[in-house]
PDB file of C-alpha atoms and ligand atoms in Angstrom:
ATOM      1  CA  UNK A  22     -68.121  91.480  18.140  1.00 91.00           C
ATOM      2  CA  UNK A  23     -68.689  87.915  19.284  1.00 96.00           C
ATOM      3  CA  UNK A  24     -69.785  85.253  16.820  1.00 97.00           C
ATOM      4  CA  UNK A  25     -73.281  85.372  18.308  1.00 98.00           C
ATOM      5  CA  UNK A  26     -73.488  89.141  17.915  1.00 98.00           C
ATOM      6  CA  UNK A  27     -72.187  89.053  14.370  1.00 98.00           C
ATOM      7  CA  UNK A  28     -74.623  86.364  13.250  1.00 98.00           C
ATOM      8  CA  UNK A  29     -77.501  88.065  15.047  1.00 98.00           C
ATOM      9  CA  UNK A  30     -76.744  91.351  13.272  1.00 98.00           C
ATOM     10  CA  UNK A  31     -76.422  89.620   9.899  1.00 98.00           C
ATOM     11  CA  UNK A  32     -79.703  87.793  10.427  1.00 98.00           C
ATOM     12  CA  UNK A  33     -81.459  90.996  11.381  1.00 98.00           C
ATOM     13  CA  UNK A  34     -80.281  92.558   8.128  1.00 98.00           C
ATOM     14  CA  UNK A  35     -81.371  89.503   6.098  1.00 98.00           C
ATOM     15  CA  UNK A  36     -84.800  89.449   7.760  1.00 98.00           C
ATOM     16  CA  UNK A  37     -85.243  93.164   7.046  1.00 98.00           C
ATOM     17  CA  UNK A  38     -84.388  92.556   3.372  1.00 98.00           C
ATOM     18  CA  UNK A  39     -86.870  89.656   3.280  1.00 98.00           C
ATOM     19  CA  UNK A  40     -89.578  91.834   4.849  1.00 98.00           C
ATOM     20  CA  UNK A  41     -89.038  94.682   2.374  1.00 98.00           C
ATOM     21  CA  UNK A  42     -89.077  92.354  -0.647  1.00 98.00           C
ATOM     22  CA  UNK A  43     -92.206  90.597   0.628  1.00 98.00           C
ATOM     23  CA  UNK A  44     -93.925  93.942   1.195  1.00 98.00           C
ATOM     24  CA  UNK A  45     -93.079  95.046  -2.363  1.00 97.00           C
ATOM     25  CA  UNK A  46     -94.590  91.826  -3.705  1.00 98.00           C
ATOM     26  CA  UNK A  47     -97.631  91.944  -1.401  1.00 98.00           C
ATOM     27  CA  UNK A  48     -96.569  88.649   0.200  1.00 98.00           C
ATOM     28  CA  UNK A  49     -96.533  87.402   3.788  1.00 98.00           C
ATOM     29  CA  UNK A  50     -92.861  87.267   4.919  1.00 98.00           C
ATOM     30  CA  UNK A  51     -93.840  84.352   7.147  1.00 97.00           C
ATOM     31  CA  UNK A  52     -94.420  82.272   4.003  1.00 97.00           C
ATOM     32  CA  UNK A  53     -90.740  82.526   3.068  1.00 98.00           C
ATOM     33  CA  UNK A  54     -88.484  79.998   4.761  1.00 98.00           C
ATOM     34  CA  UNK A  55     -84.907  81.054   5.361  1.00 98.00           C
ATOM     35  CA  UNK A  56     -82.474  78.186   4.800  1.00 99.00           C
ATOM     36  CA  UNK A  57     -79.112  79.179   6.304  1.00 99.00           C
ATOM     37  CA  UNK A  58     -76.410  77.617   4.123  1.00 98.00           C
ATOM     38  CA  UNK A  59     -73.645  76.711   6.566  1.00 98.00           C
ATOM     39  CA  UNK A  60     -71.275  74.918   4.171  1.00 98.00           C
ATOM     40  CA  UNK A  61     -67.577  75.387   5.075  1.00 97.00           C
ATOM     41  CA  UNK A  62     -68.559  76.812   8.500  1.00 98.00           C
ATOM     42  CA  UNK A  63     -68.163  74.750  11.653  1.00 98.00           C
ATOM     43  CA  UNK A  64     -70.782  73.557  14.139  1.00 98.00           C
ATOM     44  CA  UNK A  65     -70.278  76.641  16.335  1.00 98.00           C
ATOM     45  CA  UNK A  66     -71.756  78.750  13.534  1.00 98.00           C
ATOM     46  CA  UNK A  67     -74.790  76.480  13.351  1.00 98.00           C
ATOM     47  CA  UNK A  68     -75.257  76.774  17.112  1.00 98.00           C
ATOM     48  CA  UNK A  69     -74.961  80.566  16.995  1.00 98.00           C
ATOM     49  CA  UNK A  70     -77.511  80.836  14.186  1.00 98.00           C
ATOM     50  CA  UNK A  71     -79.839  78.411  15.968  1.00 98.00           C
ATOM     51  CA  UNK A  72     -79.624  80.572  19.107  1.00 98.00           C
ATOM     52  CA  UNK A  73     -80.642  83.509  16.904  1.00 98.00           C
ATOM     53  CA  UNK A  74     -83.748  81.644  15.778  1.00 98.00           C
ATOM     54  CA  UNK A  75     -82.695  79.846  12.570  1.00 98.00           C
ATOM     55  CA  UNK A  76     -84.465  76.501  12.227  1.00 98.00           C
ATOM     56  CA  UNK A  77     -83.371  75.406   8.724  1.00 98.00           C
ATOM     57  CA  UNK A  78     -79.785  74.776   7.657  1.00 98.00           C
ATOM     58  CA  UNK A  79     -78.451  73.932   4.199  1.00 98.00           C
ATOM     59  CA  UNK A  80     -75.351  72.015   3.149  1.00 98.00           C
ATOM     60  CA  UNK A  81     -74.067  71.096  -0.288  1.00 97.00           C
ATOM     61  CA  UNK A  82     -71.884  68.090   0.521  1.00 97.00           C
ATOM     62  CA  UNK A  83     -73.212  64.970   2.206  1.00 98.00           C
ATOM     63  CA  UNK A  84     -70.016  64.087   4.070  1.00 97.00           C
ATOM     64  CA  UNK A  85     -69.524  67.547   5.538  1.00 98.00           C
ATOM     65  CA  UNK A  86     -73.206  67.702   6.450  1.00 98.00           C
ATOM     66  CA  UNK A  87     -73.212  64.368   8.278  1.00 98.00           C
ATOM     67  CA  UNK A  88     -70.322  65.468  10.473  1.00 98.00           C
ATOM     68  CA  UNK A  89     -72.048  68.751  11.312  1.00 98.00           C
ATOM     69  CA  UNK A  90     -75.392  67.070  11.938  1.00 98.00           C
ATOM     70  CA  UNK A  91     -73.873  64.708  14.476  1.00 98.00           C
ATOM     71  CA  UNK A  92     -71.857  67.529  16.085  1.00 98.00           C
ATOM     72  CA  UNK A  93     -75.090  69.511  16.632  1.00 98.00           C
ATOM     73  CA  UNK A  94     -77.416  66.600  17.372  1.00 97.00           C
ATOM     74  CA  UNK A  95     -78.663  68.298  20.548  1.00 96.00           C
ATOM     75  CA  UNK A  96     -79.968  71.320  18.561  1.00 97.00           C
ATOM     76  CA  UNK A  97     -83.484  71.037  17.109  1.00 95.00           C
ATOM     77  CA  UNK A  98     -83.080  72.055  13.465  1.00 98.00           C
ATOM     78  CA  UNK A  99     -83.978  70.737  10.020  1.00 98.00           C
ATOM     79  CA  UNK A 100     -81.203  69.965   7.529  1.00 98.00           C
ATOM     80  CA  UNK A 101     -81.514  70.652   3.805  1.00 99.00           C
ATOM     81  CA  UNK A 102     -79.270  69.249   1.088  1.00 98.00           C
ATOM     82  CA  UNK A 103     -78.958  72.025  -1.500  1.00 98.00           C
ATOM     83  CA  UNK A 104     -76.031  70.697  -3.554  1.00 97.00           C
ATOM     84  CA  UNK A 105     -75.659  67.978  -6.155  1.00 97.00           C
ATOM     85  CA  UNK A 106     -76.270  64.456  -4.845  1.00 98.00           C
ATOM     86  CA  UNK A 107     -74.354  61.465  -6.182  1.00 97.00           C
ATOM     87  CA  UNK A 108     -76.438  58.313  -6.424  1.00 97.00           C
ATOM     88  CA  UNK A 109     -74.075  56.345  -4.197  1.00 97.00           C
ATOM     89  CA  UNK A 110     -74.806  58.808  -1.386  1.00 98.00           C
ATOM     90  CA  UNK A 111     -78.589  58.603  -1.745  1.00 98.00           C
ATOM     91  CA  UNK A 112     -79.012  56.297   1.209  1.00 98.00           C
ATOM     92  CA  UNK A 113     -77.056  58.514   3.591  1.00 98.00           C
ATOM     93  CA  UNK A 114     -78.946  61.554   2.329  1.00 98.00           C
ATOM     94  CA  UNK A 115     -82.332  59.856   2.806  1.00 98.00           C
ATOM     95  CA  UNK A 116     -81.399  59.160   6.406  1.00 98.00           C
ATOM     96  CA  UNK A 117     -80.128  62.617   7.301  1.00 98.00           C
ATOM     97  CA  UNK A 118     -81.975  65.401   5.499  1.00 98.00           C
ATOM     98  CA  UNK A 119     -85.492  66.771   6.012  1.00 98.00           C
ATOM     99  CA  UNK A 120     -85.458  68.350   2.555  1.00 99.00           C
ATOM    100  CA  UNK A 121     -83.412  67.377  -0.518  1.00 99.00           C
ATOM    101  CA  UNK A 122     -83.406  70.243  -3.053  1.00 98.00           C
ATOM    102  CA  UNK A 123     -81.386  68.627  -5.839  1.00 98.00           C
ATOM    103  CA  UNK A 124     -83.315  65.653  -7.254  1.00 98.00           C
ATOM    104  CA  UNK A 125     -82.601  65.793 -10.981  1.00 98.00           C
ATOM    105  CA  UNK A 126     -82.771  62.280 -12.398  1.00 98.00           C
ATOM    106  CA  UNK A 127     -84.892  59.158 -12.190  1.00 98.00           C
ATOM    107  CA  UNK A 128     -82.191  56.870 -10.852  1.00 98.00           C
ATOM    108  CA  UNK A 129     -81.576  59.198  -7.924  1.00 98.00           C
ATOM    109  CA  UNK A 130     -85.302  59.538  -7.213  1.00 98.00           C
ATOM    110  CA  UNK A 131     -85.745  55.770  -7.137  1.00 98.00           C
ATOM    111  CA  UNK A 132     -82.730  55.240  -4.912  1.00 98.00           C
ATOM    112  CA  UNK A 133     -83.873  57.920  -2.463  1.00 98.00           C
ATOM    113  CA  UNK A 134     -87.373  56.474  -2.300  1.00 98.00           C
ATOM    114  CA  UNK A 135     -86.146  52.947  -1.746  1.00 98.00           C
ATOM    115  CA  UNK A 136     -83.669  54.041   0.939  1.00 98.00           C
ATOM    116  CA  UNK A 137     -86.219  56.246   2.729  1.00 98.00           C
ATOM    117  CA  UNK A 138     -88.747  53.399   2.739  1.00 98.00           C
ATOM    118  CA  UNK A 139     -86.163  51.051   4.242  1.00 98.00           C
ATOM    119  CA  UNK A 140     -84.981  53.580   6.800  1.00 98.00           C
ATOM    120  CA  UNK A 141     -88.477  54.712   7.708  1.00 98.00           C
ATOM    121  CA  UNK A 142     -87.772  58.380   6.875  1.00 98.00           C
ATOM    122  CA  UNK A 143     -90.036  60.750   4.894  1.00 98.00           C
ATOM    123  CA  UNK A 144     -87.758  63.377   3.355  1.00 98.00           C
ATOM    124  CA  UNK A 145     -89.302  66.133   1.285  1.00 98.00           C
ATOM    125  CA  UNK A 146     -87.783  66.406  -2.166  1.00 98.00           C
ATOM    126  CA  UNK A 147     -87.601  69.203  -4.704  1.00 99.00           C
ATOM    127  CA  UNK A 148     -86.946  68.653  -8.395  1.00 98.00           C
ATOM    128  CA  UNK A 149     -84.004  70.793  -9.526  1.00 98.00           C
ATOM    129  CA  UNK A 150     -84.725  72.360 -12.897  1.00 98.00           C
ATOM    130  CA  UNK A 151     -81.952  73.450 -15.259  1.00 96.00           C
ATOM    131  CA  UNK A 152     -83.306  76.510 -17.047  1.00 96.00           C
ATOM    132  CA  UNK A 153     -80.017  77.674 -18.529  1.00 91.00           C
ATOM    133  CA  UNK A 154     -78.991  74.525 -20.382  1.00 85.00           C
ATOM    134  CA  UNK A 155     -75.450  74.856 -19.141  1.00 76.00           C
ATOM    135  CA  UNK A 156     -73.468  71.672 -19.670  1.00 68.00           C
ATOM    136  CA  UNK A 157     -71.647  72.187 -16.366  1.00 68.00           C
ATOM    137  CA  UNK A 158     -74.776  72.631 -14.264  1.00 76.00           C
ATOM    138  CA  UNK A 159     -76.902  70.013 -12.590  1.00 92.00           C
ATOM    139  CA  UNK A 160     -80.651  69.858 -12.842  1.00 96.00           C
ATOM    140  CA  UNK A 161     -83.156  68.362 -15.259  1.00 97.00           C
ATOM    141  CA  UNK A 162     -84.189  70.265 -18.359  1.00 96.00           C
ATOM    142  CA  UNK A 163     -87.866  71.285 -18.127  1.00 97.00           C
ATOM    143  CA  UNK A 164     -89.304  68.401 -20.143  1.00 97.00           C
ATOM    144  CA  UNK A 165     -87.329  65.828 -18.177  1.00 97.00           C
ATOM    145  CA  UNK A 166     -88.217  67.648 -14.944  1.00 98.00           C
ATOM    146  CA  UNK A 167     -91.923  67.296 -15.738  1.00 98.00           C
ATOM    147  CA  UNK A 168     -91.480  63.541 -16.218  1.00 98.00           C
ATOM    148  CA  UNK A 169     -89.584  63.396 -12.931  1.00 98.00           C
ATOM    149  CA  UNK A 170     -92.376  65.285 -11.133  1.00 98.00           C
ATOM    150  CA  UNK A 171     -94.891  62.742 -12.397  1.00 98.00           C
ATOM    151  CA  UNK A 172     -92.673  59.868 -11.283  1.00 98.00           C
ATOM    152  CA  UNK A 173     -92.234  61.466  -7.846  1.00 98.00           C
ATOM    153  CA  UNK A 174     -96.013  61.564  -7.368  1.00 98.00           C
ATOM    154  CA  UNK A 175     -95.901  57.772  -7.287  1.00 98.00           C
ATOM    155  CA  UNK A 176     -93.199  57.518  -4.629  1.00 98.00           C
ATOM    156  CA  UNK A 177     -94.087  55.862  -1.346  1.00 97.00           C
ATOM    157  CA  UNK A 178     -91.535  57.369   1.054  1.00 98.00           C
ATOM    158  CA  UNK A 179     -90.108  60.609  -0.341  1.00 98.00           C
ATOM    159  CA  UNK A 180     -92.623  63.421  -0.659  1.00 98.00           C
ATOM    160  CA  UNK A 181     -92.472  65.801  -3.607  1.00 98.00           C
ATOM    161  CA  UNK A 182     -92.877  69.360  -2.292  1.00 98.00           C
ATOM    162  CA  UNK A 183     -91.769  71.639  -5.135  1.00 98.00           C
ATOM    163  CA  UNK A 184     -89.029  72.850  -7.459  1.00 98.00           C
ATOM    164  CA  UNK A 185     -85.552  74.345  -7.166  1.00 98.00           C
ATOM    165  CA  UNK A 186     -83.426  76.405  -9.525  1.00 98.00           C
ATOM    166  CA  UNK A 187     -79.804  77.505  -9.356  1.00 96.00           C
ATOM    167  CA  UNK A 188     -79.360  80.117 -12.100  1.00 94.00           C
ATOM    168  CA  UNK A 189     -76.018  81.077 -13.641  1.00 91.00           C
ATOM    169  CA  UNK A 190     -73.852  83.101 -11.250  1.00 90.00           C
ATOM    170  CA  UNK A 191     -73.899  86.740 -12.308  1.00 91.00           C
ATOM    171  CA  UNK A 192     -73.453  89.972 -10.367  1.00 91.00           C
ATOM    172  CA  UNK A 193     -76.659  91.706 -11.425  1.00 95.00           C
ATOM    173  CA  UNK A 194     -79.665  90.169  -9.588  1.00 94.00           C
ATOM    174  CA  UNK A 195     -82.018  91.491 -12.270  1.00 96.00           C
ATOM    175  CA  UNK A 196     -80.245  89.290 -14.815  1.00 96.00           C
ATOM    176  CA  UNK A 197     -81.549  86.153 -13.067  1.00 96.00           C
ATOM    177  CA  UNK A 198     -85.148  87.342 -12.674  1.00 97.00           C
ATOM    178  CA  UNK A 199     -86.204  85.507 -15.871  1.00 97.00           C
ATOM    179  CA  UNK A 200     -85.018  82.199 -14.361  1.00 97.00           C
ATOM    180  CA  UNK A 201     -86.983  82.724 -11.151  1.00 98.00           C
ATOM    181  CA  UNK A 202     -90.058  83.805 -13.090  1.00 98.00           C
ATOM    182  CA  UNK A 203     -89.765  80.814 -15.442  1.00 98.00           C
ATOM    183  CA  UNK A 204     -89.616  78.377 -12.515  1.00 98.00           C
ATOM    184  CA  UNK A 205     -92.858  79.841 -11.122  1.00 98.00           C
ATOM    185  CA  UNK A 206     -94.496  79.697 -14.575  1.00 98.00           C
ATOM    186  CA  UNK A 207     -93.457  76.061 -15.024  1.00 98.00           C
ATOM    187  CA  UNK A 208     -94.980  75.248 -11.624  1.00 98.00           C
ATOM    188  CA  UNK A 209     -98.203  77.003 -12.630  1.00 98.00           C
ATOM    189  CA  UNK A 210     -98.293  75.177 -15.977  1.00 98.00           C
ATOM    190  CA  UNK A 211     -97.783  71.787 -14.346  1.00 98.00           C
ATOM    191  CA  UNK A 212    -100.440  72.481 -11.725  1.00 98.00           C
ATOM    192  CA  UNK A 213    -102.816  73.515 -14.524  1.00 98.00           C
ATOM    193  CA  UNK A 214    -101.941  70.203 -16.209  1.00 98.00           C
ATOM    194  CA  UNK A 215    -103.068  68.261 -13.144  1.00 98.00           C
ATOM    195  CA  UNK A 216    -100.208  68.037 -10.634  1.00 98.00           C
ATOM    196  CA  UNK A 217    -101.721  68.595  -7.154  1.00 98.00           C
ATOM    197  CA  UNK A 218    -100.772  72.145  -6.051  1.00 98.00           C
ATOM    198  CA  UNK A 219     -99.542  70.960  -2.643  1.00 98.00           C
ATOM    199  CA  UNK A 220     -96.898  68.836  -4.362  1.00 98.00           C
ATOM    200  CA  UNK A 221     -95.431  71.889  -6.087  1.00 98.00           C
ATOM    201  CA  UNK A 222     -96.014  74.437  -3.324  1.00 98.00           C
ATOM    202  CA  UNK A 223     -92.333  75.118  -2.649  1.00 98.00           C
ATOM    203  CA  UNK A 224     -90.096  77.176  -4.910  1.00 99.00           C
ATOM    204  CA  UNK A 225     -86.478  77.083  -3.700  1.00 98.00           C
ATOM    205  CA  UNK A 226     -84.731  80.020  -5.332  1.00 98.00           C
ATOM    206  CA  UNK A 227     -82.569  82.983  -4.380  1.00 98.00           C
ATOM    207  CA  UNK A 228     -79.193  83.287  -2.622  1.00 98.00           C
ATOM    208  CA  UNK A 229     -77.442  86.071  -0.678  1.00 98.00           C
ATOM    209  CA  UNK A 230     -77.183  88.556  -3.520  1.00 96.00           C
ATOM    210  CA  UNK A 231     -80.449  87.914  -5.349  1.00 97.00           C
ATOM    211  CA  UNK A 232     -83.064  86.631  -2.887  1.00 98.00           C
ATOM    212  CA  UNK A 233     -85.131  89.843  -3.064  1.00 98.00           C
ATOM    213  CA  UNK A 234     -85.735  89.232  -6.755  1.00 98.00           C
ATOM    214  CA  UNK A 235     -86.559  85.579  -6.015  1.00 98.00           C
ATOM    215  CA  UNK A 236     -89.074  86.627  -3.345  1.00 98.00           C
ATOM    216  CA  UNK A 237     -90.709  89.035  -5.802  1.00 98.00           C
ATOM    217  CA  UNK A 238     -91.057  86.093  -8.198  1.00 98.00           C
ATOM    218  CA  UNK A 239     -92.575  83.736  -5.614  1.00 98.00           C
ATOM    219  CA  UNK A 240     -89.752  82.003  -3.703  1.00 98.00           C
ATOM    220  CA  UNK A 241     -90.938  80.069  -0.635  1.00 98.00           C
ATOM    221  CA  UNK A 242     -87.432  78.926   0.379  1.00 98.00           C
ATOM    222  CA  UNK A 243     -84.353  81.107   0.041  1.00 98.00           C
ATOM    223  CA  UNK A 244     -80.883  79.597   0.466  1.00 98.00           C
ATOM    224  CA  UNK A 245     -78.649  82.167   2.153  1.00 98.00           C
ATOM    225  CA  UNK A 246     -75.029  81.578   3.168  1.00 98.00           C
ATOM    226  CA  UNK A 247     -72.690  84.559   2.857  1.00 98.00           C
ATOM    227  CA  UNK A 248     -75.168  87.173   4.101  1.00 98.00           C
ATOM    228  CA  UNK A 249     -75.574  85.235   7.372  1.00 98.00           C
ATOM    229  CA  UNK A 250     -72.192  83.624   8.025  1.00 98.00           C
ATOM    230  CA  UNK A 251     -69.821  85.893   6.100  1.00 97.00           C
ATOM    231  CA  UNK A 252     -67.530  85.167   3.169  1.00 96.00           C
ATOM    232  CA  UNK A 253     -66.379  81.579   2.801  1.00 95.00           C
ATOM    233  CA  UNK A 254     -62.620  81.064   3.168  1.00 87.00           C
ATOM    234  CA  UNK A 255     -62.460  78.931   0.034  1.00 67.00           C
ATOM    235  CA  UNK A 256     -65.158  78.153  -2.467  1.00 59.00           C
ATOM    236  CA  UNK A 257     -66.890  74.927  -1.438  1.00 53.00           C
ATOM    237  CA  UNK A 258     -65.801  72.220  -3.829  1.00 55.00           C
ATOM    238  CA  UNK A 259     -68.353  70.164  -5.696  1.00 51.00           C
ATOM    239  CA  UNK A 260     -68.823  66.739  -4.126  1.00 48.00           C
TER     240      UNK A 260
HETATM  241  C1  PLP B 314     -73.626  77.945  -1.395  1.00 53.38           C
HETATM  242  C2  PLP B 314     -75.009  77.822  -1.922  1.00 53.38           C
HETATM  243  C3  PLP B 314     -75.989  78.791  -1.605  1.00 53.38           C
HETATM  244  C4  PLP B 314     -75.699  80.023  -0.759  1.00 53.38           C
HETATM  245  O1  PLP B 314     -74.915  80.936  -1.464  1.00 53.38           O
HETATM  246  P1  PLP B 314     -74.604  82.399  -0.871  1.00 53.38           P
HETATM  247  O2  PLP B 314     -74.281  83.196  -2.080  1.00 53.38           O
HETATM  248  O3  PLP B 314     -73.449  82.256   0.055  1.00 53.38           O
HETATM  249  O4  PLP B 314     -75.824  82.880  -0.179  1.00 53.38           O
HETATM  250  C5  PLP B 314     -77.258  78.594  -2.103  1.00 53.38           C
HETATM  251  N1  PLP B 314     -77.583  77.522  -2.865  1.00 53.38           N
HETATM  252  C6  PLP B 314     -76.671  76.585  -3.187  1.00 53.38           C
HETATM  253  C7  PLP B 314     -77.087  75.438  -4.034  1.00 53.38           C
HETATM  254  C8  PLP B 314     -75.364  76.707  -2.725  1.00 53.38           C
HETATM  255  O5  PLP B 314     -74.458  75.757  -3.060  1.00 53.38           O
END
């Protein structure tokens, strides 16, 4: 099978899984954006997926992403940063990504907003919430995330669009359902407390092995790598 055929077949299978999960939840599958996580895969994979209709691509390292973005500059796609963002890379991120999923602290928010204002870009941002309290994980604990959401409402260049969660990695997708459900409940609580619903419309949750559960719990963006591109040769290192 050619690369194009393989990616087309994988995408067909992913879209069928999305459709079945949406049907179970009584949701419109068109309201669920598929972000193809292309980390560790070269530009030819991005081109193949774009030919198969993918419009959103995710990366978790700024440097790798910038190289891929310039190598595929002729392809009309939107780039998402799904991995941890170091503050000293905020400016480059504000210039390159349509959506930044990993805003988890005030200093980063301020740097992104300042850089986007200077560069004349309007990236969407999501606040990453840490619901597990794992010392090794990124994300803001819920109380700090709420403060960050309120701060983001006052930003002039970046636009708050929702929340993201990356639950602990476990084999059983049902084991992470409580995290997905909790993210939706937090969103609902914060909207009830006065945050404009449009600013928390997006819930970025679910990966290759658990996106059905995330869709059942309200995901509007799913971040899918392995199920589209295949197994990664080596685990992508943290930035
Ligand atoms: C790599 C990655 C994904 C995709 O993971 P798969 O299991 O390959 O689908 C999703 N989200 C984040 C933050 C990632 O780093």
